[in-house]
Amino acid sequence: MATSPAERTLRPLRSRRGLAWLLAAPLAWLVVFLALPVAIVFSISLAQQTLAMPPYTPILVWDAVEGLRVDVTLEHYAFLIEDPFYLEALLGSLGMAASTTLICLLIAFPMAHAMATAPARWRAAMLLAVILPFWTSFLLRVYAWTGLLAGRGPINQMLLALGLIDSPLPLMNSNLAVQIGLVYAYLPFMVLPLYAALDRFDGSLLEAAADLGATPWTAFRTVTLPLVWPGVLAGSALVFIPVTGEFVIPDLLGGADTLMLGKVLWEEFFANRAWPQAAAVAVCMLLLVALPGLLRAAWEFVRGQRQGVPAVAARGGH
Amino acid sequence: MSTAGGQVMPTGADVAGGAALALRSVSRRYGEVRAVDDVSLAVGAGEIFCLLGASGSGKTTLLRLLAGFEVPSAGDIFIAGRRMNDVPPYRRPVNLMFQQYALFPHLTVAENVAYGLQREGLPRAEIRTRVGEMLARVALGGLERRLPQQLSGGQQQRVALARALVKRPRLLLLDEPLGALDRRLREQTQFELVNLQESLGVTFLVVTHDQDEAMRLGSRIGVMDRGRIVQVGTPREVYEFPASRFVADFVGSVNLIEVANLVAGPEGWRAEAPALGCRLRLPAAPLPGGRPPVAVALRPEKVRLSVIGDREATAGENAVVGTIEEIAYLGDATNYLIRTTTGVPLRATCLNTAHVAAEGLRWGDAVGCDWPAEALVPLAE
């Protein structure tokens, strides 16, 4: 083969200017909607709290005597460490994100497996069933749970009718309600990447493993899991990261003891009007969520450099 | 083990372990469909047995029954003297070389080959030694750390073979082992395969739809049709003495001639071939049990062609006349299609032994075709 289809479509881009133009659009997007807002939030986190609108002092001050003066403080970051409240909120968020990811994984894996091995004529319908909830607003779907979990809601009614409980369970405004809501809302984000990975998985590899003496569990551990691992990672990231910063679900379904970063952030901004403090929380949260991804990218880059091959090729073309 | 067609019930000794593989009336049904229908077979230790059949003949289902991926609906499977019906694939002393190889894409060549030994829980040092030996044996030394997708088709085939053989199975099942290779590589690989089999002494059971592959590899061939084994024999027996019209037609090229008015004589049977408009003389003992044949098979290479020119010639005993309608020059041989005087085509093959074809037969030439009585193979069905 002289040129692959990919090469052919890329040919006009061999000129550097063509490539630069193509990259300009996503780059502009990233600057306007990611870099700039992050820079603004970061600058606010370094400013002083004040009673004004906006409620913080400018970090660049023009002084007739001294000229341009930078007025920054790290006190809001220091306060994050001093007050255990923030650490608790952080641990609450991470714990909730971890449990949600794990529960989603346990539910989504069999689901995705069933979809990937189902007869072809069923697959489109099953896939549609997973995506269908997205047709309705996220907020409405979470709000619906307040009704379902209410003291006189259908879940309690059913349990009472079955005689399993004597009085309605206090389901609403609890961590359990938050957990249910989170798993419900984020399950599709786990199912879809897992399905994509399992769909590509060649079933004859499991037969080969069995033929070579692997029990079904060993075959799963040594063949299926390593090959669908990218899907597991992708799904976990898609669930873990947004759940860490989730605000709507803990706000609507959670109670007084539900301590999560997203809610803390919202309260600092809107209830306390402590913009610099809230900005400091936001920056820390961003770092926390982005750090593993950045470390991994850096590691792959270093490894790629050492082996003298692009990082993507080194992973084996999957 | 008899040469005459059909099924051979394994003896008690076969089942007890004399044979590497013994099947007793094995069937596999899917609803009303009989993928494998009452198959009995015994394969001796050290044999290369080829199951030859068209797609849908049940040969792959039979292979999967032996590997343990399918459970027989009826009958018994014995491997090295042990009944295997309820033994899961991971506990059977057989290994399968998959048609598309099914190499683990996330493991290196060495890890692929080591996989089966690791499952046996062997010590690391022993695994390393055996993997190294096996890779050297299939000429893959130096490629240990490559991933399967970094190998050529031929190399992948050898990894698959090494991965199955390193377990030292009693019986190695090979699903179309040469099917995914190009022609040049097939011939080379097939000799390597036979050499390897001889030096290791493992019993091979090869499944193939390619009669060429079956003839080259097999010490015996079992021809399958619609879930049944219709003939078992050496490649020579299956080719020269096909048991039925199906086998004669499936293995190699053949002229099938219907016969009528059979008369037993002192020198053999005489008959008429209405389609060809000639009389036939058949070999002395046409069929076991003295059953009268319904047709005869005539291989094209056993037909002798002669130019008749202006001479007046007519059909005689084991001889017809016709005109050459098609010529296919193949280099080593030339295939002719002759339209006989009755309008029925007859196929003939001539080896091009002379540097320039002496006879120089051309399209439209009138030719005489004749053949010896021994060339006719009587068919009972």
GROMACS .gro file of C-alpha atoms in nm, chain A residues 106-254:
model
  149
  106LEU     CA    1  -1.945  -0.330   3.952
  107ILE     CA    2  -2.282  -0.256   3.792
  108ALA     CA    3  -2.153  -0.138   3.455
  109PHE     CA    4  -1.916  -0.428   3.383
  110PRO     CA    5  -2.183  -0.699   3.364
  111MET     CA    6  -2.411  -0.458   3.177
  112ALA     CA    7  -2.146  -0.370   2.919
  113HIS     CA    8  -2.050  -0.736   2.892
  114ALA     CA    9  -2.408  -0.840   2.827
  115MET     CA   10  -2.441  -0.567   2.565
  116ALA     CA   11  -2.117  -0.659   2.391
  117THR     CA   12  -2.206  -1.029   2.374
  118ALA     CA   13  -2.576  -0.981   2.290
  119PRO     CA   14  -2.701  -1.067   1.940
  120ALA     CA   15  -2.635  -0.780   1.702
  121ARG     CA   16  -3.006  -0.698   1.660
  122TRP     CA   17  -3.041  -0.625   2.033
  123ARG     CA   18  -2.734  -0.409   2.069
  124ALA     CA   19  -2.871  -0.087   1.920
  125ALA     CA   20  -3.174  -0.105   2.148
  126MET     CA   21  -2.960  -0.176   2.456
  127LEU     CA   22  -2.724   0.107   2.371
  128LEU     CA   23  -3.020   0.339   2.324
  129ALA     CA   24  -3.158   0.236   2.664
  130VAL     CA   25  -2.830   0.343   2.826
  131ILE     CA   26  -2.820   0.678   2.647
  132LEU     CA   27  -3.194   0.751   2.667
  133PRO     CA   28  -3.184   0.928   3.010
  134PHE     CA   29  -2.969   1.201   2.851
  135TRP     CA   30  -3.276   1.315   2.659
  136THR     CA   31  -3.411   1.450   2.988
  137SER     CA   32  -3.245   1.726   3.184
  138PHE     CA   33  -2.994   1.608   3.442
  139LEU     CA   34  -3.146   1.841   3.702
  140LEU     CA   35  -3.495   1.701   3.648
  141ARG     CA   36  -3.376   1.344   3.682
  142VAL     CA   37  -3.198   1.420   4.010
  143TYR     CA   38  -3.502   1.609   4.130
  144ALA     CA   39  -3.718   1.307   4.054
  145TRP     CA   40  -3.516   1.112   4.312
  146THR     CA   41  -3.631   1.350   4.587
  147GLY     CA   42  -3.982   1.225   4.518
  148LEU     CA   43  -3.878   0.859   4.493
  149LEU     CA   44  -3.679   0.871   4.818
  150ALA     CA   45  -3.927   1.082   5.016
  151GLY     CA   46  -4.077   0.955   5.342
  152ARG     CA   47  -4.406   0.891   5.164
  153GLY     CA   48  -4.239   0.817   4.834
  154PRO     CA   49  -4.293   0.502   4.627
  155ILE     CA   50  -3.982   0.323   4.762
  156ASN     CA   51  -4.096   0.354   5.124
  157GLN     CA   52  -4.456   0.274   5.025
  158MET     CA   53  -4.343  -0.043   4.854
  159LEU     CA   54  -4.125  -0.156   5.144
  160LEU     CA   55  -4.413  -0.090   5.385
  161ALA     CA   56  -4.659  -0.281   5.167
  162LEU     CA   57  -4.420  -0.577   5.150
  163GLY     CA   58  -4.397  -0.568   5.528
  164LEU     CA   59  -4.021  -0.535   5.524
  165ILE     CA   60  -4.032  -0.220   5.738
  166ASP     CA   61  -4.277  -0.086   5.999
  167SER     CA   62  -4.218   0.286   5.956
  168PRO     CA   63  -4.085   0.485   5.656
  169LEU     CA   64  -3.704   0.492   5.628
  170PRO     CA   65  -3.544   0.838   5.639
  171LEU     CA   66  -3.390   0.798   5.294
  172MET     CA   67  -3.388   1.160   5.183
  173ASN     CA   68  -3.123   1.413   5.287
  174SER     CA   69  -2.867   1.148   5.369
  175ASN     CA   70  -2.537   1.027   5.232
  176LEU     CA   71  -2.719   0.718   5.110
  177ALA     CA   72  -2.947   0.934   4.897
  178VAL     CA   73  -2.644   1.116   4.757
  179GLN     CA   74  -2.477   0.785   4.680
  180ILE     CA   75  -2.785   0.652   4.500
  181GLY     CA   76  -2.818   0.973   4.302
  182LEU     CA   77  -2.452   0.975   4.203
  183VAL     CA   78  -2.449   0.612   4.089
  184TYR     CA   79  -2.771   0.666   3.896
  185ALA     CA   80  -2.647   0.981   3.724
  186TYR     CA   81  -2.297   0.862   3.635
  187LEU     CA   82  -2.358   0.497   3.543
  188PRO     CA   83  -2.385   0.564   3.166
  189PHE     CA   84  -2.043   0.729   3.170
  190MET     CA   85  -1.900   0.401   3.298
  191VAL     CA   86  -2.107   0.173   3.074
  192LEU     CA   87  -2.020   0.339   2.743
  193PRO     CA   88  -1.637   0.321   2.755
  194LEU     CA   89  -1.655  -0.032   2.898
  195TYR     CA   90  -1.892  -0.136   2.620
  196ALA     CA   91  -1.659   0.012   2.359
  197ALA     CA   92  -1.366  -0.183   2.506
  198LEU     CA   93  -1.555  -0.510   2.544
  199ASP     CA   94  -1.704  -0.480   2.197
  200ARG     CA   95  -1.353  -0.475   2.048
  201PHE     CA   96  -1.250  -0.769   2.265
  202ASP     CA   97  -1.201  -1.090   2.067
  203GLY     CA   98  -1.384  -1.375   2.237
  204SER     CA   99  -1.158  -1.639   2.084
  205LEU     CA  100  -0.881  -1.513   2.315
  206LEU     CA  101  -1.079  -1.652   2.609
  207GLU     CA  102  -1.105  -1.987   2.433
  208ALA     CA  103  -0.730  -1.977   2.372
  209ALA     CA  104  -0.674  -1.905   2.742
  210ALA     CA  105  -0.904  -2.192   2.843
  211ASP     CA  106  -0.729  -2.421   2.597
  212LEU     CA  107  -0.396  -2.335   2.759
  213GLY     CA  108  -0.526  -2.428   3.103
  214ALA     CA  109  -0.674  -2.105   3.239
  215THR     CA  110  -0.988  -2.135   3.451
  216PRO     CA  111  -1.261  -1.881   3.362
  217TRP     CA  112  -1.154  -1.653   3.648
  218THR     CA  113  -0.784  -1.672   3.553
  219ALA     CA  114  -0.871  -1.603   3.190
  220PHE     CA  115  -1.071  -1.298   3.299
  221ARG     CA  116  -0.785  -1.173   3.517
  222THR     CA  117  -0.501  -1.237   3.271
  223VAL     CA  118  -0.669  -1.172   2.935
  224THR     CA  119  -0.998  -0.981   2.956
  225LEU     CA  120  -0.900  -0.732   3.223
  226PRO     CA  121  -0.565  -0.621   3.073
  227LEU     CA  122  -0.726  -0.579   2.733
  228VAL     CA  123  -1.027  -0.379   2.851
  229TRP     CA  124  -0.821  -0.187   3.110
  230PRO     CA  125  -0.813   0.132   2.898
  231GLY     CA  126  -1.194   0.125   2.903
  232VAL     CA  127  -1.198   0.073   3.280
  233LEU     CA  128  -0.961   0.369   3.325
  234ALA     CA  129  -1.160   0.591   3.089
  235GLY     CA  130  -1.490   0.506   3.260
  236SER     CA  131  -1.342   0.555   3.606
  237ALA     CA  132  -1.201   0.895   3.511
  238LEU     CA  133  -1.534   0.999   3.359
  239VAL     CA  134  -1.707   0.913   3.687
  240PHE     CA  135  -1.447   0.999   3.951
  241ILE     CA  136  -1.350   1.346   3.829
  242PRO     CA  137  -1.696   1.504   3.795
  243VAL     CA  138  -1.823   1.336   4.112
  244THR     CA  139  -1.538   1.496   4.309
  245GLY     CA  140  -1.673   1.839   4.216
  246GLU     CA  141  -2.041   1.745   4.202
  247PHE     CA  142  -2.273   2.005   4.353
  248VAL     CA  143  -2.629   1.948   4.234
  249ILE     CA  144  -2.673   1.593   4.368
  250PRO     CA  145  -2.537   1.652   4.721
  251ASP     CA  146  -2.731   1.978   4.734
  252LEU     CA  147  -3.065   1.826   4.633
  253LEU     CA  148  -3.040   1.485   4.797
  254GLY     CA  149  -2.782   1.537   5.074
   0.00000   0.00000   0.00000
